[in-house]
PDB file of C-alpha atoms in Angstrom:
ATOM      1  CA  MET P   1      66.314   6.390  -2.935  1.00 74.00           C
ATOM      2  CA  SER P   2      66.120  10.383  -2.034  1.00 93.00           C
ATOM      3  CA  LYS P   3      66.705  11.631   0.787  1.00 98.00           C
ATOM      4  CA  GLN P   4      64.364  13.773   2.986  1.00 98.00           C
ATOM      5  CA  LEU P   5      65.140  15.611   6.000  1.00 98.00           C
ATOM      6  CA  LEU P   6      62.364  16.885   8.348  1.00 98.00           C
ATOM      7  CA  ILE P   7      63.324  19.788  10.278  1.00 98.00           C
ATOM      8  CA  ILE P   8      61.181  20.496  13.307  1.00 98.00           C
ATOM      9  CA  ARG P   9      61.611  23.116  16.074  1.00 98.00           C
ATOM     10  CA  HIS P  10      60.187  22.894  19.367  1.00 98.00           C
ATOM     11  CA  ALA P  11      56.719  23.804  19.985  1.00 98.00           C
ATOM     12  CA  SER P  12      56.310  27.076  22.564  1.00 98.00           C
ATOM     13  CA  ALA P  13      58.169  27.179  25.410  1.00 98.00           C
ATOM     14  CA  ALA P  14      57.356  28.660  28.643  1.00 96.00           C
ATOM     15  CA  TRP P  15      59.838  29.724  31.529  1.00 93.00           C
ATOM     16  CA  PRO P  16      58.146  29.477  35.072  1.00 93.00           C
ATOM     17  CA  GLU P  17      60.386  31.113  37.836  1.00 91.00           C
ATOM     18  CA  ASP P  18      60.971  28.088  39.933  1.00 93.00           C
ATOM     19  CA  VAL P  19      63.188  26.662  36.402  1.00 92.00           C
ATOM     20  CA  LYS P  20      66.645  27.980  36.626  1.00 91.00           C
ATOM     21  CA  SER P  21      68.168  27.019  32.998  1.00 96.00           C
ATOM     22  CA  ASP P  22      66.891  27.694  29.629  1.00 96.00           C
ATOM     23  CA  PHE P  23      67.857  23.225  29.204  1.00 98.00           C
ATOM     24  CA  GLU P  24      65.369  23.039  31.716  1.00 97.00           C
ATOM     25  CA  ARG P  25      62.295  24.727  30.107  1.00 98.00           C
ATOM     26  CA  PRO P  26      58.784  22.794  29.220  1.00 98.00           C
ATOM     27  CA  LEU P  27      56.515  23.460  27.063  1.00 98.00           C
ATOM     28  CA  LYS P  28      53.538  25.964  27.638  1.00 97.00           C
ATOM     29  CA  LYS P  29      50.053  24.526  27.659  1.00 97.00           C
ATOM     30  CA  LYS P  30      49.853  26.008  24.383  1.00 98.00           C
ATOM     31  CA  GLY P  31      53.029  24.239  23.028  1.00 98.00           C
ATOM     32  CA  ILE P  32      51.168  21.194  23.930  1.00 98.00           C
ATOM     33  CA  LYS P  33      48.943  21.754  21.476  1.00 98.00           C
ATOM     34  CA  GLU P  34      51.072  22.744  19.143  1.00 98.00           C
ATOM     35  CA  ALA P  35      52.833  19.326  19.549  1.00 98.00           C
ATOM     36  CA  GLU P  36      50.172  17.246  19.742  1.00 98.00           C
ATOM     37  CA  ASP P  37      48.679  19.161  16.411  1.00 98.00           C
ATOM     38  CA  LEU P  38      51.720  18.192  14.709  1.00 98.00           C
ATOM     39  CA  GLY P  39      51.995  14.763  15.630  1.00 98.00           C
ATOM     40  CA  VAL P  40      48.294  14.533  13.848  1.00 98.00           C
ATOM     41  CA  PHE P  41      49.252  16.405  10.668  1.00 98.00           C
ATOM     42  CA  LEU P  42      52.545  13.955  10.274  1.00 98.00           C
ATOM     43  CA  LYS P  43      50.353  10.898  10.576  1.00 98.00           C
ATOM     44  CA  HIS P  44      47.744  12.069   8.483  1.00 98.00           C
ATOM     45  CA  ASN P  45      50.104  12.869   5.390  1.00 98.00           C
ATOM     46  CA  HIS P  46      52.079   9.950   5.874  1.00 98.00           C
ATOM     47  CA  ILE P  47      55.569  11.307   7.064  1.00 98.00           C
ATOM     48  CA  VAL P  48      56.742   9.200   9.465  1.00 98.00           C
ATOM     49  CA  PRO P  49      61.171   9.488   9.578  1.00 98.00           C
ATOM     50  CA  ASP P  50      62.579   6.438  10.245  1.00 97.00           C
ATOM     51  CA  LEU P  51      65.710   7.984  12.239  1.00 98.00           C
ATOM     52  CA  ILE P  52      65.342  10.785  14.592  1.00 98.00           C
ATOM     53  CA  ALA P  53      67.760  13.159  16.329  1.00 98.00           C
ATOM     54  CA  CYS P  54      66.635  15.595  19.184  1.00 98.00           C
ATOM     55  CA  SER P  55      68.266  18.269  21.447  1.00 98.00           C
ATOM     56  CA  PRO P  56      68.002  16.567  24.992  1.00 98.00           C
ATOM     57  CA  SER P  57      66.904  19.618  26.351  1.00 98.00           C
ATOM     58  CA  LYS P  58      63.257  19.390  28.467  1.00 98.00           C
ATOM     59  CA  ARG P  59      61.068  21.062  25.456  1.00 98.00           C
ATOM     60  CA  THR P  60      62.360  19.033  22.477  1.00 98.00           C
ATOM     61  CA  LYS P  61      62.160  15.857  24.401  1.00 98.00           C
ATOM     62  CA  GLN P  62      58.471  17.002  25.057  1.00 98.00           C
ATOM     63  CA  THR P  63      57.790  18.595  21.373  1.00 98.00           C
ATOM     64  CA  PHE P  64      58.762  15.278  20.146  1.00 97.00           C
ATOM     65  CA  ASN P  65      57.167  12.928  22.850  1.00 97.00           C
ATOM     66  CA  LEU P  66      54.037  14.244  22.188  1.00 98.00           C
ATOM     67  CA  VAL P  67      54.258  13.938  18.388  1.00 98.00           C
ATOM     68  CA  ASN P  68      55.164  10.701  18.982  1.00 98.00           C
ATOM     69  CA  GLN P  69      52.021  10.225  20.554  1.00 98.00           C
ATOM     70  CA  GLU P  70      51.063   9.744  16.833  1.00 98.00           C
ATOM     71  CA  LEU P  71      53.647   8.117  15.123  1.00 98.00           C
ATOM     72  CA  LYS P  72      55.346   5.293  17.165  1.00 98.00           C
ATOM     73  CA  ILE P  73      58.358   5.722  16.181  1.00 97.00           C
ATOM     74  CA  PRO P  74      60.394   2.990  18.199  1.00 97.00           C
ATOM     75  CA  VAL P  75      62.635   4.068  21.007  1.00 93.00           C
ATOM     76  CA  SER P  76      65.854   2.455  18.959  1.00 96.00           C
ATOM     77  CA  SER P  77      65.296   5.065  16.512  1.00 97.00           C
ATOM     78  CA  ILE P  78      65.542   8.186  18.261  1.00 97.00           C
ATOM     79  CA  VAL P  79      68.701   9.404  19.328  1.00 97.00           C
ATOM     80  CA  PHE P  80      68.913  12.579  21.524  1.00 97.00           C
ATOM     81  CA  GLU P  81      72.263  14.226  20.654  1.00 97.00           C
ATOM     82  CA  GLU P  82      73.847  16.437  23.265  1.00 97.00           C
ATOM     83  CA  THR P  83      75.249  18.918  20.238  1.00 97.00           C
ATOM     84  CA  ILE P  84      72.048  19.799  18.754  1.00 98.00           C
ATOM     85  CA  TYR P  85      71.275  22.094  22.288  1.00 98.00           C
ATOM     86  CA  GLU P  86      71.887  25.756  20.714  1.00 94.00           C
ATOM     87  CA  ALA P  87      74.094  24.387  18.229  1.00 98.00           C
ATOM     88  CA  SER P  88      75.019  26.041  14.943  1.00 98.00           C
ATOM     89  CA  TYR P  89      73.589  25.859  11.593  1.00 97.00           C
ATOM     90  CA  LYS P  90      77.558  24.270  11.008  1.00 98.00           C
ATOM     91  CA  THR P  91      77.092  21.839  13.609  1.00 98.00           C
ATOM     92  CA  LEU P  92      73.638  20.946  12.614  1.00 98.00           C
ATOM     93  CA  PHE P  93      74.902  20.288   9.115  1.00 98.00           C
ATOM     94  CA  LYS P  94      77.871  18.380  10.522  1.00 98.00           C
ATOM     95  CA  ILE P  95      75.147  15.944  12.074  1.00 98.00           C
ATOM     96  CA  VAL P  96      73.370  15.577   8.882  1.00 98.00           C
ATOM     97  CA  ASN P  97      76.905  15.059   7.131  1.00 98.00           C
ATOM     98  CA  ASN P  98      77.560  12.105   8.824  1.00 97.00           C
ATOM     99  CA  LEU P  99      74.000  10.652   9.084  1.00 98.00           C
ATOM    100  CA  ASN P 100      73.995   6.300   8.446  1.00 97.00           C
ATOM    101  CA  ASN P 101      72.604   6.100   4.047  1.00 97.00           C
ATOM    102  CA  SER P 102      70.540   3.590   5.655  1.00 97.00           C
ATOM    103  CA  HIS P 103      68.237   6.157   6.436  1.00 97.00           C
ATOM    104  CA  HIS P 104      66.436   7.722   4.244  1.00 97.00           C
ATOM    105  CA  LEU P 105      63.747   9.965   6.125  1.00 98.00           C
ATOM    106  CA  VAL P 106      65.197  11.826   9.252  1.00 98.00           C
ATOM    107  CA  ALA P 107      64.100  14.289  11.588  1.00 98.00           C
ATOM    108  CA  LEU P 108      66.068  16.687  12.880  1.00 98.00           C
ATOM    109  CA  VAL P 109      64.251  18.273  16.525  1.00 98.00           C
ATOM    110  CA  GLY P 110      65.966  21.607  17.732  1.00 98.00           C
ATOM    111  CA  HIS P 111      66.140  25.040  18.296  1.00 98.00           C
ATOM    112  CA  ASN P 112      66.617  28.271  16.421  1.00 97.00           C
ATOM    113  CA  ASN P 113      68.378  29.973  15.118  1.00 97.00           C
ATOM    114  CA  GLY P 114      70.566  27.255  14.405  1.00 97.00           C
ATOM    115  CA  ILE P 115      67.414  25.343  12.764  1.00 97.00           C
ATOM    116  CA  SER P 116      65.971  27.493  10.781  1.00 97.00           C
ATOM    117  CA  ASP P 117      69.809  28.727   9.673  1.00 97.00           C
ATOM    118  CA  LEU P 118      70.103  24.990   8.539  1.00 97.00           C
ATOM    119  CA  LEU P 119      66.668  25.529   6.485  1.00 98.00           C
ATOM    120  CA  ASN P 120      68.279  28.665   4.749  1.00 97.00           C
ATOM    121  CA  TYR P 121      71.482  27.131   3.826  1.00 97.00           C
ATOM    122  CA  LEU P 122      70.475  23.447   2.642  1.00 97.00           C
ATOM    123  CA  SER P 123      68.070  25.117   0.450  1.00 95.00           C
ATOM    124  CA  ASN P 124      69.061  28.685  -0.374  1.00 88.00           C
ATOM    125  CA  GLY P 125      65.785  29.551   1.862  1.00 72.00           C
ATOM    126  CA  ASP P 126      64.509  33.826   1.754  1.00 74.00           C
ATOM    127  CA  GLU P 127      65.555  33.585   5.368  1.00 91.00           C
ATOM    128  CA  ILE P 128      62.593  31.628   6.572  1.00 95.00           C
ATOM    129  CA  ASN P 129      62.329  31.514  10.444  1.00 96.00           C
ATOM    130  CA  LEU P 130      60.635  28.368  11.499  1.00 97.00           C
ATOM    131  CA  PRO P 131      58.150  29.883  14.672  1.00 98.00           C
ATOM    132  CA  PRO P 132      57.728  27.226  17.530  1.00 98.00           C
ATOM    133  CA  ALA P 133      56.175  23.753  16.444  1.00 98.00           C
ATOM    134  CA  GLY P 134      57.259  24.407  12.704  1.00 98.00           C
ATOM    135  CA  ILE P 135      58.445  22.544  10.467  1.00 98.00           C
ATOM    136  CA  ALA P 136      60.424  22.110   6.711  1.00 98.00           C
ATOM    137  CA  LEU P 137      60.417  18.707   4.825  1.00 98.00           C
ATOM    138  CA  LEU P 138      63.670  19.178   2.488  1.00 98.00           C
ATOM    139  CA  GLU P 139      64.665  16.376  -0.323  1.00 98.00           C
ATOM    140  CA  PHE P 140      67.605  15.556  -2.018  1.00 97.00           C
ATOM    141  CA  PRO P 141      68.203  14.271  -5.149  1.00 94.00           C
ATOM    142  CA  PHE P 142      70.748  12.256  -4.303  1.00 92.00           C
ATOM    143  CA  HIS P 143      71.360   8.575  -2.044  1.00 94.00           C
ATOM    144  CA  ASP P 144      74.337   9.333  -0.164  1.00 97.00           C
ATOM    145  CA  TRP P 145      74.085  12.248   3.336  1.00 98.00           C
ATOM    146  CA  LYS P 146      77.630  12.890   2.932  1.00 97.00           C
ATOM    147  CA  MET P 147      76.530  14.848  -0.493  1.00 97.00           C
ATOM    148  CA  VAL P 148      73.910  16.961   1.147  1.00 97.00           C
ATOM    149  CA  SER P 149      75.435  21.105   0.676  1.00 95.00           C
ATOM    150  CA  ASN P 150      74.818  24.164   0.380  1.00 95.00           C
ATOM    151  CA  GLY P 151      71.143  24.973  -1.737  1.00 95.00           C
ATOM    152  CA  LEU P 152      70.683  21.167  -2.427  1.00 95.00           C
ATOM    153  CA  ALA P 153      67.580  21.156  -0.768  1.00 96.00           C
ATOM    154  CA  GLU P 154      63.862  21.086  -2.468  1.00 96.00           C
ATOM    155  CA  ILE P 155      61.192  22.458   0.191  1.00 96.00           C
ATOM    156  CA  LYS P 156      58.661  20.061  -0.278  1.00 97.00           C
ATOM    157  CA  LEU P 157      56.534  21.002   2.562  1.00 97.00           C
ATOM    158  CA  LEU P 158      55.895  23.920   4.892  1.00 97.00           C
ATOM    159  CA  HIS P 159      53.847  24.010   7.839  1.00 97.00           C
ATOM    160  CA  TYR P 160      53.202  26.383  10.729  1.00 97.00           C
ATOM    161  CA  PRO P 161      51.256  25.193  13.872  1.00 94.00           C
ATOM    162  CA  GLU P 162      48.145  27.952  12.605  1.00 86.00           C
ATOM    163  CA  ASP P 163      47.880  26.253   9.511  1.00 77.00           C
TER     164      ASP P 163
END
């Protein structure tokens, strides 16, 4: 079975005056709606990951939790990975290469620039810049995550909140 990677950028975030760190930034009202709509879109299109690797920042957790209201992915299949926060594409790439082969559709929930850079690296993309709540579904023509490398992904789906 081929491997698929669902790359998700967190929804639109606010920076309220009382929030002192980037890590603690919550979603805006617009971001809440984007994340809810994304959950509906994924469920409608039968895109339900068997593993979620998510940045532990407030806005990524909120995004995933709202998406998961539709998908109902069990807690045992969710990993909050500290290295995803502010990660470069090289760090994200290492995470992907080290995924367990028992997982066939994995979602990576994170931040720009790393998320978009990973998308472009894996797909030889045309400098795609995922907007908040944007997703890309990549497919790899093999069965081992260690084989994932530069330019080997086929983009099966790009979806932006305004779609």
